[in-house]
Amino acid sequence: MAVAPGWLAAQACQRVLKRAFSLHKAHSIKDMENTFQLVKNIIPPLTSKKHKGQAGRIGIVGGCQEYTGAPYFAAISALKVGADLSHVFCTREAAPVIKSYSPELIVHPVLDSPDAVHEVEKWLPRLHALVVGPGLGREDALLKNVEGILEASKARAIPVVIDADGLWLIAQQPTLIQGYRKAVLTPNHVEFLRLLEAVLTDPVDSSDRRGAGLRLSQALGNVTVVQKGEQDVISDGEQVLECNLQGSNRRCGGQGDLLSGFLGVMVQWALHAGPEKMNGFSPPLVAAFGACSLTRQCSHQAFQKYGRSTTTSDMIPEIGPAFSRLFET
Ligand SMILES: NC(=O)C1=CN([C@@H]2O[C@H](COP(=O)(O)OP(=O)(O)OC[C@H]3O[C@@H](n4cnc5c(N)ncnc54)[C@H](O)[C@@H]3O)[C@@H](O)[C@H]2O)[C@@H](O)CC1
Ligand SMILES: Nc1ncnc2c1ncn2[C@@H]1O[C@H](COP(=O)(O)OP(=O)(O)OP(=O)(O)O)[C@@H](O)[C@H]1O
Ligand SMILES: [Mg+2]
């Protein structure tokens, strides 16, 4: 019997949705379908009418002597999800290493220069979003420069995803992003607890992940918070979305870096698409759901091939197939 490709695609989509929502009673498969549909709504179509740059020009702020992999993962994932140009702003020492990983990346060795804020600021008019923190390190001088870069980005209303050591900075100075609704924080378990402690004055039950995420977001003035973990819990202080899509049980480093790169692209897609396509959700919330789903799907697919030996590099070739499976069926 011949089976129509459309039918096969619909079955694959149903399987993904069942994996995604079977665990959480607060959502029905219908809700999940609707949320995936919202992500689909923000994806700019590939057409012959566009010029280079229109699908996204993303900047990654991070990369130092110790960490060169993290900014690479964030920058390459931005490109592979569909951005046209991906810039990395890193320290002088880290630049040749990051360049050597990929000819696709534009690498600026400026982050430890005395003029770092100005050097990054002059690129800001050409960027749609910044991802701040992967592989940044915690040196005071670098963090000071990143403070200036964040202020300059806010002044230009550029969306910022803050991850890793960028979250370390925010835990020291929450006022840096207080009330900036174009900021999305992507803490892992340890980073989330650190933020809770830094921002909330009253004790909070961190085992109630929805409640804690809501409260943290509210305390930061509705900055979107993506709490990564067995389930990803996403809140903008008003609503909570959970992503339960099956990933893998490999916890190798770098998966969060991929997520931050996806999110840098998707958040500007969502803001560009506008609130009318969001069915009452905020654009950063929908973008975060998309980035979490895609990371977990890549992890799932890579694990099916490589099992215990899966590393984050194995997830990169899965980005295209995972994206098609989730958002193009
Ligand atoms: N290949 C690379 O270059 C990678 C670099 N990374 C970078 O590494 C830097 C540090 O980020 P991490 O997420 O590793 O953060 P941390 O260096 O704070 O934590 C590393 C790990 O140590 C453990 N840990 C932390 N605090 C602990 C404590 N008090 N007691 C016991 N265990 C504790 C946790 O398992 C945690 O995930 C960031 O710049 C990040 O972007 C990571 O993104 C992973 C990949
Ligand atoms: N227990 C888990 N089960 C399934 N998926 C998980 C689990 N913990 C984290 N993840 C997924 O792994 C991805 C990265 O989250 P993680 O908490 O490892 O970030 P991270 O520590 O910042 O990573 P990185 O090493 O890049 O810094 C997210 O997509 C998250 O959904
Ligand atoms: Mg991380």
Short mmCIF file of C-alpha atoms and ligand atoms in Angstrom, two decimals:
data_model
loop_
_atom_site.label_atom_id
_atom_site.label_comp_id
_atom_site.label_asym_id
_atom_site.label_seq_id
_atom_site.Cartn_x
_atom_site.Cartn_y
_atom_site.Cartn_z
CA MET A 1 0.00 0.00 0.00
CA ALA A 2 1.38 3.42 -0.92
CA VAL A 3 1.53 5.84 2.01
CA ALA A 4 1.34 9.58 1.35
CA PRO A 5 4.41 11.53 2.61
CA GLY A 6 2.02 13.99 4.32
CA TRP A 7 0.51 11.16 6.36
CA LEU A 8 3.98 9.95 7.41
CA ALA A 9 4.92 13.49 8.44
CA ALA A 10 1.71 13.83 10.47
CA GLN A 11 2.44 10.52 12.25
CA ALA A 12 6.01 11.64 13.02
CA CYS A 13 4.66 14.89 14.42
CA GLN A 14 2.15 13.03 16.61
CA ARG A 15 4.96 10.82 17.97
CA VAL A 16 7.02 13.90 18.83
CA LEU A 17 4.02 15.50 20.51
CA LYS A 18 3.25 12.39 22.53
CA ARG A 19 6.84 12.24 23.76
CA ALA A 20 6.61 15.90 24.56
CA PHE A 21 3.42 16.04 26.53
CA SER A 22 2.84 12.60 27.92
CA LEU A 23 4.48 13.56 31.19
CA HIS A 24 2.68 16.72 32.07
CA LYS A 25 -0.93 16.64 33.01
CA ALA A 26 -1.36 20.42 32.89
CA HIS A 27 -1.05 20.35 29.11
CA SER A 28 -2.95 18.36 26.52
CA ILE A 29 -1.47 17.22 23.23
CA LYS A 30 -3.68 19.88 21.69
CA ASP A 31 -1.96 22.57 23.81
CA MET A 32 1.41 21.30 22.69
CA GLU A 33 0.35 21.31 19.05
CA ASN A 34 -0.77 24.90 19.55
CA THR A 35 2.54 25.90 21.12
CA PHE A 36 4.51 24.27 18.30
CA GLN A 37 2.23 26.12 15.88
CA LEU A 38 3.19 29.41 17.54
CA VAL A 39 6.86 28.60 17.00
CA LYS A 40 6.11 27.70 13.37
CA ASN A 41 4.42 31.09 12.98
CA ILE A 42 7.61 32.99 13.81
CA ILE A 43 9.92 31.17 11.38
CA PRO A 44 10.74 33.44 8.46
CA PRO A 45 10.13 31.66 5.16
CA LEU A 46 13.11 30.95 2.92
CA THR A 47 12.42 32.95 -0.23
CA SER A 48 14.38 34.28 -3.18
CA LYS A 49 13.35 37.84 -2.27
CA LYS A 50 15.63 38.25 0.75
CA HIS A 51 19.17 39.49 1.00
CA LYS A 52 21.91 38.24 3.28
CA GLY A 53 21.32 39.29 6.84
CA GLN A 54 17.54 39.46 6.88
CA ALA A 55 17.09 36.11 8.62
CA GLY A 56 19.36 37.19 11.45
CA ARG A 57 22.68 38.76 12.39
CA ILE A 58 23.64 37.50 15.82
CA GLY A 59 26.48 38.44 18.17
CA ILE A 60 27.95 36.17 20.84
CA VAL A 61 29.79 37.89 23.68
CA GLY A 62 32.12 35.32 25.22
CA GLY A 63 35.25 33.29 24.70
CA CYS A 64 38.40 33.61 26.78
CA GLN A 65 41.61 31.67 27.41
CA GLU A 66 39.88 28.78 29.21
CA TYR A 67 36.68 28.51 27.21
CA THR A 68 36.61 28.53 23.44
CA GLY A 69 34.09 25.73 22.85
CA ALA A 70 31.11 27.47 24.45
CA PRO A 71 31.06 30.58 22.19
CA TYR A 72 31.69 28.34 19.17
CA PHE A 73 28.68 26.18 20.04
CA ALA A 74 26.44 29.23 20.52
CA ALA A 75 27.62 30.88 17.31
CA ILE A 76 27.40 27.81 15.08
CA SER A 77 23.96 26.87 16.41
CA ALA A 78 22.73 30.37 15.53
CA LEU A 79 23.89 29.84 11.95
CA LYS A 80 22.55 26.32 11.66
CA VAL A 81 19.09 27.32 12.86
CA GLY A 82 18.95 29.90 10.10
CA ALA A 83 20.81 33.12 10.97
CA ASP A 84 22.77 34.57 8.08
CA LEU A 85 25.72 35.95 10.03
CA SER A 86 27.18 35.03 13.40
CA HIS A 87 29.74 37.25 15.13
CA VAL A 88 31.82 36.30 18.17
CA PHE A 89 33.26 39.03 20.43
CA CYS A 90 35.97 37.35 22.51
CA THR A 91 39.38 37.99 24.04
CA ARG A 92 42.48 38.35 21.90
CA GLU A 93 43.88 34.95 22.88
CA ALA A 94 40.64 33.07 22.23
CA ALA A 95 40.05 34.49 18.75
CA PRO A 96 42.45 32.37 16.63
CA VAL A 97 41.22 29.23 18.35
CA ILE A 98 37.55 30.01 17.70
CA LYS A 99 38.28 31.01 14.11
CA SER A 100 40.04 27.71 13.55
CA TYR A 101 36.90 25.75 14.45
CA SER A 102 34.89 27.21 11.62
CA PRO A 103 35.33 29.53 8.63
CA GLU A 104 31.66 30.49 8.98
CA LEU A 105 32.19 32.63 12.06
CA ILE A 106 33.21 36.29 12.15
CA VAL A 107 35.48 36.66 15.15
CA HIS A 108 36.41 39.95 16.83
CA PRO A 109 39.34 39.78 19.32
CA VAL A 110 38.19 42.83 21.31
CA LEU A 111 36.68 41.80 24.62
CA ASP A 112 39.80 42.38 26.73
CA SER A 113 40.86 45.55 24.94
CA PRO A 114 40.63 48.87 26.84
CA ASP A 115 38.19 50.02 24.19
CA ALA A 116 36.01 46.90 24.29
CA VAL A 117 32.64 48.59 24.81
CA HIS A 118 33.20 50.95 21.90
CA GLU A 119 34.52 48.10 19.70
CA VAL A 120 31.37 46.06 20.27
CA GLU A 121 29.03 49.06 20.26
CA LYS A 122 30.01 50.01 16.73
CA TRP A 123 28.68 46.64 15.55
CA LEU A 124 25.40 46.87 17.44
CA PRO A 125 23.45 48.73 14.72
CA ARG A 126 24.12 45.72 12.46
CA LEU A 127 23.03 43.06 14.97
CA HIS A 128 19.54 41.73 15.67
CA ALA A 129 20.34 40.01 18.99
CA LEU A 130 23.18 39.33 21.41
CA VAL A 131 23.95 36.18 23.38
CA VAL A 132 26.01 37.19 26.38
CA GLY A 133 28.04 34.82 28.52
CA PRO A 134 29.00 31.48 26.91
CA GLY A 135 32.67 30.96 27.75
CA LEU A 136 33.04 34.49 29.06
CA GLY A 137 34.83 33.60 32.30
CA ARG A 138 34.58 35.66 35.46
CA GLU A 139 37.49 38.07 35.29
CA ASP A 140 36.52 41.44 36.69
CA ALA A 141 37.86 43.44 33.75
CA LEU A 142 35.86 41.39 31.26
CA LEU A 143 32.71 41.58 33.34
CA LYS A 144 33.10 45.34 33.54
CA ASN A 145 33.24 45.51 29.74
CA VAL A 146 30.17 43.32 29.47
CA GLU A 147 28.30 45.71 31.78
CA GLY A 148 28.95 48.49 29.27
CA ILE A 149 27.93 46.24 26.36
CA LEU A 150 24.65 45.39 28.09
CA GLU A 151 23.90 49.05 28.75
CA ALA A 152 24.60 49.90 25.10
CA SER A 153 22.39 47.03 23.91
CA LYS A 154 19.50 48.12 26.10
CA ALA A 155 19.83 51.69 24.84
CA ARG A 156 19.33 50.31 21.32
CA ALA A 157 16.53 47.93 22.37
CA ILE A 158 18.50 44.90 21.15
CA PRO A 159 17.24 41.58 22.52
CA VAL A 160 19.78 39.85 24.76
CA VAL A 161 20.01 36.23 25.82
CA ILE A 162 22.08 35.91 28.98
CA ASP A 163 23.70 32.59 29.80
CA ALA A 164 26.57 31.05 31.77
CA ASP A 165 29.01 33.66 33.14
CA GLY A 166 26.69 36.40 31.95
CA LEU A 167 24.33 35.08 34.64
CA TRP A 168 27.14 35.29 37.15
CA LEU A 169 27.32 39.00 36.35
CA ILE A 170 23.54 39.38 36.68
CA ALA A 171 23.63 37.67 40.07
CA GLN A 172 26.14 40.35 41.19
CA GLN A 173 24.13 43.19 39.62
CA PRO A 174 20.50 42.31 38.89
CA THR A 175 19.73 45.97 38.13
CA LEU A 176 21.63 45.56 34.85
CA ILE A 177 18.61 43.86 33.28
CA GLN A 178 15.85 44.83 35.72
CA GLY A 179 12.63 45.43 33.76
CA TYR A 180 14.22 44.86 30.35
CA ARG A 181 11.61 42.70 28.64
CA LYS A 182 13.84 41.91 25.71
CA ALA A 183 16.19 39.99 28.00
CA VAL A 184 15.98 36.21 28.37
CA LEU A 185 17.98 34.40 31.06
CA THR A 186 18.87 30.72 30.53
CA PRO A 187 20.13 29.38 33.87
CA ASN A 188 21.08 25.75 34.52
CA HIS A 189 20.34 24.28 37.95
CA VAL A 190 23.26 25.90 39.79
CA GLU A 191 22.85 29.24 38.01
CA PHE A 192 19.13 29.34 38.81
CA LEU A 193 19.74 28.80 42.54
CA ARG A 194 22.40 31.51 42.47
CA LEU A 195 19.96 33.96 40.87
CA LEU A 196 17.20 33.10 43.34
CA GLU A 197 19.52 33.81 46.22
CA ALA A 198 20.76 37.06 44.70
CA VAL A 199 17.39 38.48 43.67
CA LEU A 200 14.70 37.28 46.09
CA THR A 201 14.68 38.58 49.62
CA ASP A 202 12.10 36.10 50.99
CA PRO A 203 12.88 32.38 51.03
CA VAL A 204 11.44 30.44 48.09
CA ASP A 205 10.77 26.73 47.64
CA SER A 206 13.06 25.93 44.70
CA SER A 207 11.53 22.45 44.35
CA ASP A 208 8.38 24.21 43.10
CA ARG A 209 10.08 25.03 39.82
CA ARG A 210 7.09 26.78 38.25
CA GLY A 211 6.51 28.96 41.30
CA ALA A 212 10.20 29.78 41.72
CA GLY A 213 10.58 30.66 38.02
CA LEU A 214 7.51 32.91 38.13
CA ARG A 215 8.75 34.70 41.22
CA LEU A 216 12.25 35.21 39.88
CA SER A 217 10.90 36.64 36.64
CA GLN A 218 8.51 38.94 38.51
CA ALA A 219 11.27 40.15 40.81
CA LEU A 220 13.40 40.99 37.75
CA GLY A 221 10.56 43.00 36.21
CA ASN A 222 9.24 40.31 33.82
CA VAL A 223 12.51 39.35 32.25
CA THR A 224 11.95 35.88 30.73
CA VAL A 225 13.62 33.07 32.68
CA VAL A 226 14.34 29.66 31.12
CA GLN A 227 15.07 27.22 33.91
CA LYS A 228 16.84 24.28 32.24
CA GLY A 229 16.57 20.78 33.60
CA GLU A 230 14.66 17.51 33.31
CA GLN A 231 11.81 19.74 32.22
CA ASP A 232 12.57 23.23 30.98
CA VAL A 233 10.36 25.69 32.84
CA ILE A 234 9.94 29.03 31.08
CA SER A 235 8.29 32.07 32.65
CA ASP A 236 7.83 35.73 31.89
CA GLY A 237 6.34 36.44 35.31
CA GLU A 238 2.81 36.16 33.93
CA GLN A 239 2.68 32.75 32.29
CA VAL A 240 4.63 29.52 32.48
CA LEU A 241 5.40 27.13 29.64
CA GLU A 242 7.04 23.77 30.19
CA CYS A 243 9.03 21.84 27.64
CA ASN A 244 9.07 18.11 28.31
CA LEU A 245 10.13 16.94 24.89
CA GLN A 246 12.32 13.87 25.28
CA GLY A 247 16.02 14.75 25.08
CA SER A 248 18.65 12.33 26.30
CA ASN A 249 20.28 11.25 29.53
CA ARG A 250 23.69 12.48 28.41
CA ARG A 251 24.61 15.63 30.33
CA CYS A 252 27.78 16.51 28.42
CA GLY A 253 28.86 20.15 28.50
CA GLY A 254 27.85 22.50 25.71
CA GLN A 255 24.18 21.62 25.23
CA GLY A 256 23.14 24.81 27.00
CA ASP A 257 25.42 26.78 24.70
CA LEU A 258 23.58 25.39 21.68
CA LEU A 259 20.30 26.41 23.31
CA SER A 260 21.50 29.98 23.83
CA GLY A 261 22.48 30.30 20.16
CA PHE A 262 19.10 28.97 18.99
CA LEU A 263 17.37 31.37 21.31
CA GLY A 264 19.34 34.38 20.10
CA VAL A 265 17.93 33.78 16.63
CA MET A 266 14.43 32.77 17.64
CA VAL A 267 13.88 35.67 20.04
CA GLN A 268 14.43 38.18 17.26
CA TRP A 269 12.24 36.14 14.92
CA ALA A 270 9.49 36.18 17.55
CA LEU A 271 9.79 39.90 18.26
CA HIS A 272 9.75 40.58 14.54
CA ALA A 273 6.67 38.38 14.04
CA GLY A 274 4.84 40.49 16.62
CA PRO A 275 2.39 39.76 19.44
CA GLU A 276 -0.59 39.08 17.15
CA LYS A 277 1.02 35.75 16.15
CA MET A 278 1.54 34.67 19.77
CA ASN A 279 -1.98 33.83 20.92
CA GLY A 280 -1.54 35.79 24.15
CA PHE A 281 1.97 34.57 24.95
CA SER A 282 4.91 36.95 24.94
CA PRO A 283 7.36 36.63 22.01
CA PRO A 284 10.34 35.67 24.25
CA LEU A 285 8.25 32.90 25.84
CA VAL A 286 7.41 31.37 22.46
CA ALA A 287 11.01 31.74 21.28
CA ALA A 288 12.30 30.04 24.43
CA PHE A 289 9.90 27.14 23.97
CA GLY A 290 11.19 26.74 20.40
CA ALA A 291 14.86 26.81 21.46
CA CYS A 292 14.32 24.33 24.31
CA SER A 293 12.40 21.92 22.06
CA LEU A 294 15.06 22.07 19.38
CA THR A 295 17.93 21.46 21.81
CA ARG A 296 16.19 18.46 23.32
CA GLN A 297 15.28 17.02 19.92
CA CYS A 298 18.92 17.35 18.75
CA SER A 299 20.06 15.62 21.92
CA HIS A 300 17.52 12.83 21.42
CA GLN A 301 18.55 12.24 17.80
CA ALA A 302 22.29 12.32 18.54
CA PHE A 303 21.83 9.92 21.45
CA GLN A 304 19.96 7.46 19.23
CA LYS A 305 23.08 7.26 17.05
CA TYR A 306 25.92 7.51 19.54
CA GLY A 307 24.52 6.53 22.93
CA ARG A 308 26.96 7.00 25.80
CA SER A 309 29.63 8.49 23.56
CA THR A 310 27.35 11.37 22.46
CA THR A 311 28.92 14.80 22.79
CA THR A 312 27.61 18.23 21.91
CA SER A 313 29.51 18.19 18.59
CA ASP A 314 27.34 15.21 17.59
CA MET A 315 24.24 17.38 18.05
CA ILE A 316 25.29 19.94 15.44
CA PRO A 317 24.57 17.77 12.36
CA GLU A 318 21.19 16.99 13.91
CA ILE A 319 20.06 20.63 13.95
CA GLY A 320 18.67 20.65 10.39
CA PRO A 321 16.80 17.31 10.64
CA ALA A 322 15.54 18.14 14.16
CA PHE A 323 14.28 21.54 13.03
CA SER A 324 12.44 20.00 10.07
CA ARG A 325 10.90 17.34 12.22
CA LEU A 326 9.60 19.75 14.85
CA PHE A 327 8.69 22.81 12.87
CA GLU A 328 8.39 21.96 9.19
CA THR A 329 6.00 19.01 9.27
N1 LIG B 1 33.54 23.51 25.86
C1 LIG B 1 33.44 24.66 26.51
O1 LIG B 1 34.15 25.63 26.29
C2 LIG B 1 32.36 24.79 27.54
C3 LIG B 1 32.45 25.89 28.36
N2 LIG B 1 31.48 26.14 29.26
C4 LIG B 1 31.64 27.41 29.97
O2 LIG B 1 32.16 27.13 31.25
C5 LIG B 1 31.92 28.27 32.04
C6 LIG B 1 31.40 27.81 33.40
O3 LIG B 1 30.08 27.28 33.23
P1 LIG B 1 29.55 25.99 34.01
O4 LIG B 1 28.17 25.74 33.60
O5 LIG B 1 30.53 24.88 33.79
O6 LIG B 1 29.51 26.54 35.49
P2 LIG B 1 30.39 26.28 36.78
O7 LIG B 1 31.83 26.37 36.47
O8 LIG B 1 29.82 27.19 37.81
O9 LIG B 1 29.98 24.81 37.18
C7 LIG B 1 30.48 23.66 36.55
C8 LIG B 1 29.79 22.45 37.13
O10 LIG B 1 30.36 22.23 38.40
C9 LIG B 1 29.37 21.81 39.24
N3 LIG B 1 29.27 22.76 40.36
C10 LIG B 1 29.17 24.09 40.32
N4 LIG B 1 29.14 24.61 41.54
C11 LIG B 1 29.24 23.56 42.36
C12 LIG B 1 29.30 23.42 43.74
N5 LIG B 1 29.22 24.49 44.53
N6 LIG B 1 29.41 22.19 44.27
C13 LIG B 1 29.48 21.13 43.48
N7 LIG B 1 29.45 21.19 42.16
C14 LIG B 1 29.34 22.38 41.61
C15 LIG B 1 28.09 21.69 38.54
O11 LIG B 1 27.92 20.37 38.05
C16 LIG B 1 28.30 22.63 37.39
O12 LIG B 1 27.49 22.29 36.31
C17 LIG B 1 30.94 29.15 31.29
O13 LIG B 1 31.63 30.19 30.64
C18 LIG B 1 30.40 28.20 30.26
O14 LIG B 1 29.90 28.85 29.13
C19 LIG B 1 30.27 25.35 29.38
O15 LIG B 1 29.30 26.01 28.61
C20 LIG B 1 30.50 23.91 28.91
C21 LIG B 1 31.25 23.82 27.60
N1 LIG B 2 17.84 16.01 33.51
C1 LIG B 2 17.65 16.37 32.23
N2 LIG B 2 16.92 15.63 31.40
C2 LIG B 2 16.72 15.97 30.12
N3 LIG B 2 17.23 17.09 29.57
C3 LIG B 2 17.97 17.90 30.35
C4 LIG B 2 18.22 17.59 31.72
N4 LIG B 2 18.98 18.57 32.24
C5 LIG B 2 19.20 19.44 31.24
N5 LIG B 2 18.60 19.04 30.11
C6 LIG B 2 18.61 19.70 28.80
O1 LIG B 2 19.94 19.94 28.41
C7 LIG B 2 20.06 21.21 27.78
C8 LIG B 2 21.17 21.99 28.48
O2 LIG B 2 20.82 22.16 29.83
P1 LIG B 2 21.93 22.15 30.95
O3 LIG B 2 21.25 22.26 32.25
O4 LIG B 2 22.88 21.01 30.72
O5 LIG B 2 22.67 23.51 30.59
P2 LIG B 2 24.12 24.01 30.95
O6 LIG B 2 24.61 23.39 32.21
O7 LIG B 2 24.07 25.48 30.90
O8 LIG B 2 24.95 23.48 29.69
P3 LIG B 2 26.43 23.93 29.23
O9 LIG B 2 27.30 22.78 29.49
O10 LIG B 2 26.27 24.22 27.77
O11 LIG B 2 26.80 25.14 29.99
C9 LIG B 2 18.69 21.86 27.87
O12 LIG B 2 18.05 21.70 26.61
C10 LIG B 2 17.94 21.05 28.90
O13 LIG B 2 16.59 20.91 28.55
MG MG B 3 25.72 26.74 30.57
#
